[in-house]
Amino acid sequence: MIKDEILSVVRNVADFPKPGILFKDITPILQDPALSERLLDALAAAVPADVNAIAGIESRGFLFGLPLAMRLGLPFIPIRKSGKLPYETVAYSYELEYGHATIEMHADALERGHKVLIHDDLLATGGTAKAAAELVIKVGGQVAGFSFILGLESLNGMHDLTVYSRNITILAPC
Ligand code: AMP
């Protein structure tokens, strides 16, 4: 199963980037092109047929987000941290445990009414994916679902996302 394949190679790195965080390192997946292909197959199979675009969240959401969009023949929309996108942007700010963060999307990235699937490598609290969903709505799009490679079950991040879409794929809950 793809879940077991993913979990067998993902590396847990303690106290990165700060003490108390157990970081899930997906780089061993990237070193295995055959596994990466199977992972992409699983992500692609979970994308509803009426999706118009894939949005990937900086930066690890780009790793499989763009190949996923290419596989499905769909546009890819990068969602980036504040100040990284060069053209006219729309921004959404959200609260973190300490302080706040802002993410942005190009203002012309998406046609009004288009259905967008939001992709990232990992779902933790869900704050980042929720902010991405708000950004999609702000530019006139619809949230068609979410997909993640990993999901930290103890944090129950899915809860806040179901108001946007019930189509939430987590290949390897852990
Ligand atoms: P959250 O907004 O809490 O759901 O956090 C999700 C974002 O933070 C994703 O972009 C992840 O890449 C990153 N992230 C959060 N926790 C971890 C973790 N334990 N290991 C790796 N990445 C993480």
CSV table of N, CA, C and O and ligand atoms in Angstrom, one decimal, residues 21-24 57-58 60 120-129 152, ligand 1:
chain,number,residue,atom,x,y,z
A,21,ILE,N,9.7,20.0,18.1
A,21,ILE,CA,9.0,19.7,16.8
A,21,ILE,C,9.7,18.4,16.3
A,21,ILE,O,10.9,18.3,16.2
A,22,LEU,N,8.8,17.4,15.9
A,22,LEU,CA,9.3,16.2,15.3
A,22,LEU,C,9.0,16.4,13.8
A,22,LEU,O,7.8,16.3,13.3
A,23,PHE,N,10.0,16.8,13.0
A,23,PHE,CA,9.9,17.1,11.6
A,23,PHE,C,9.8,15.9,10.8
A,23,PHE,O,10.6,15.0,10.9
A,24,LYS,N,8.8,15.9,9.9
A,24,LYS,CA,8.6,14.7,8.9
A,24,LYS,C,9.3,15.1,7.6
A,24,LYS,O,8.9,15.9,6.9
A,57,ILE,N,1.1,24.8,-2.0
A,57,ILE,CA,1.6,25.7,-0.9
A,57,ILE,C,3.1,25.6,-0.8
A,57,ILE,O,3.7,24.5,-0.6
A,58,GLU,N,3.8,26.8,-0.8
A,58,GLU,CA,5.2,26.9,-0.6
A,58,GLU,C,5.7,26.2,0.6
A,58,GLU,O,5.1,26.4,1.7
A,60,ARG,N,7.1,22.9,0.0
A,60,ARG,CA,7.1,21.5,-0.2
A,60,ARG,C,5.8,21.1,-1.0
A,60,ARG,O,5.7,20.0,-1.6
A,120,ASP,N,-0.6,20.3,-0.3
A,120,ASP,CA,0.6,20.5,0.5
A,120,ASP,C,1.2,19.2,0.9
A,120,ASP,O,0.6,18.1,0.8
A,121,ASP,N,2.5,19.2,1.4
A,121,ASP,CA,3.1,17.9,1.8
A,121,ASP,C,2.5,17.3,3.0
A,121,ASP,O,2.3,16.1,3.1
A,122,LEU,N,2.1,18.2,4.0
A,122,LEU,CA,1.8,17.7,5.3
A,122,LEU,C,0.7,18.6,5.9
A,122,LEU,O,0.7,19.8,5.9
A,123,LEU,N,-0.3,17.9,6.5
A,123,LEU,CA,-1.4,18.6,7.3
A,123,LEU,C,-1.0,18.5,8.8
A,123,LEU,O,-1.0,17.3,9.3
A,124,ALA,N,-0.8,19.6,9.4
A,124,ALA,CA,-0.6,19.6,10.9
A,124,ALA,C,-1.9,20.1,11.5
A,124,ALA,O,-2.9,19.5,11.6
A,125,THR,N,-1.9,21.4,12.0
A,125,THR,CA,-3.1,22.0,12.6
A,125,THR,C,-4.1,22.4,11.5
A,125,THR,O,-5.3,22.6,11.9
A,126,GLY,N,-3.7,22.5,10.3
A,126,GLY,CA,-4.7,22.9,9.2
A,126,GLY,C,-4.7,24.4,9.0
A,126,GLY,O,-5.3,24.8,8.0
A,127,GLY,N,-3.9,25.1,9.8
A,127,GLY,CA,-4.0,26.6,9.6
A,127,GLY,C,-3.5,27.1,8.3
A,127,GLY,O,-4.1,28.0,7.7
A,128,THR,N,-2.5,26.5,7.7
A,128,THR,CA,-1.9,26.9,6.4
A,128,THR,C,-2.9,26.6,5.3
A,128,THR,O,-3.2,27.4,4.4
A,129,ALA,N,-3.5,25.3,5.3
A,129,ALA,CA,-4.4,24.9,4.3
A,129,ALA,C,-5.7,25.8,4.3
A,129,ALA,O,-6.3,26.1,3.3
A,152,LEU,N,-0.8,14.6,10.4
A,152,LEU,CA,-0.6,14.3,11.8
A,152,LEU,C,-1.9,14.2,12.5
A,152,LEU,O,-2.6,15.2,12.8
B,1,AMP,P1,-0.3,23.6,9.7
B,1,AMP,O1,-0.6,24.9,9.2
B,1,AMP,O2,-0.1,23.6,11.2
B,1,AMP,O3,-1.2,22.5,9.2
B,1,AMP,O4,1.2,23.2,9.2
B,1,AMP,C1,1.4,22.7,7.9
B,1,AMP,C2,2.6,23.3,7.2
B,1,AMP,O5,3.7,23.3,8.1
B,1,AMP,C3,2.9,22.5,6.0
B,1,AMP,O6,3.4,23.4,5.0
B,1,AMP,C4,4.1,21.6,6.5
B,1,AMP,O7,5.0,21.5,5.5
B,1,AMP,C5,4.6,22.3,7.7
B,1,AMP,N1,4.8,21.4,8.8
B,1,AMP,C6,4.1,21.5,10.0
B,1,AMP,N2,4.5,20.6,10.9
B,1,AMP,C7,5.4,19.9,10.3
B,1,AMP,C8,6.2,18.7,10.6
B,1,AMP,N3,6.0,18.1,11.9
B,1,AMP,N4,7.0,18.2,9.7
B,1,AMP,C9,7.2,18.7,8.5
B,1,AMP,N5,6.5,19.8,8.1
B,1,AMP,C10,5.6,20.4,9.0
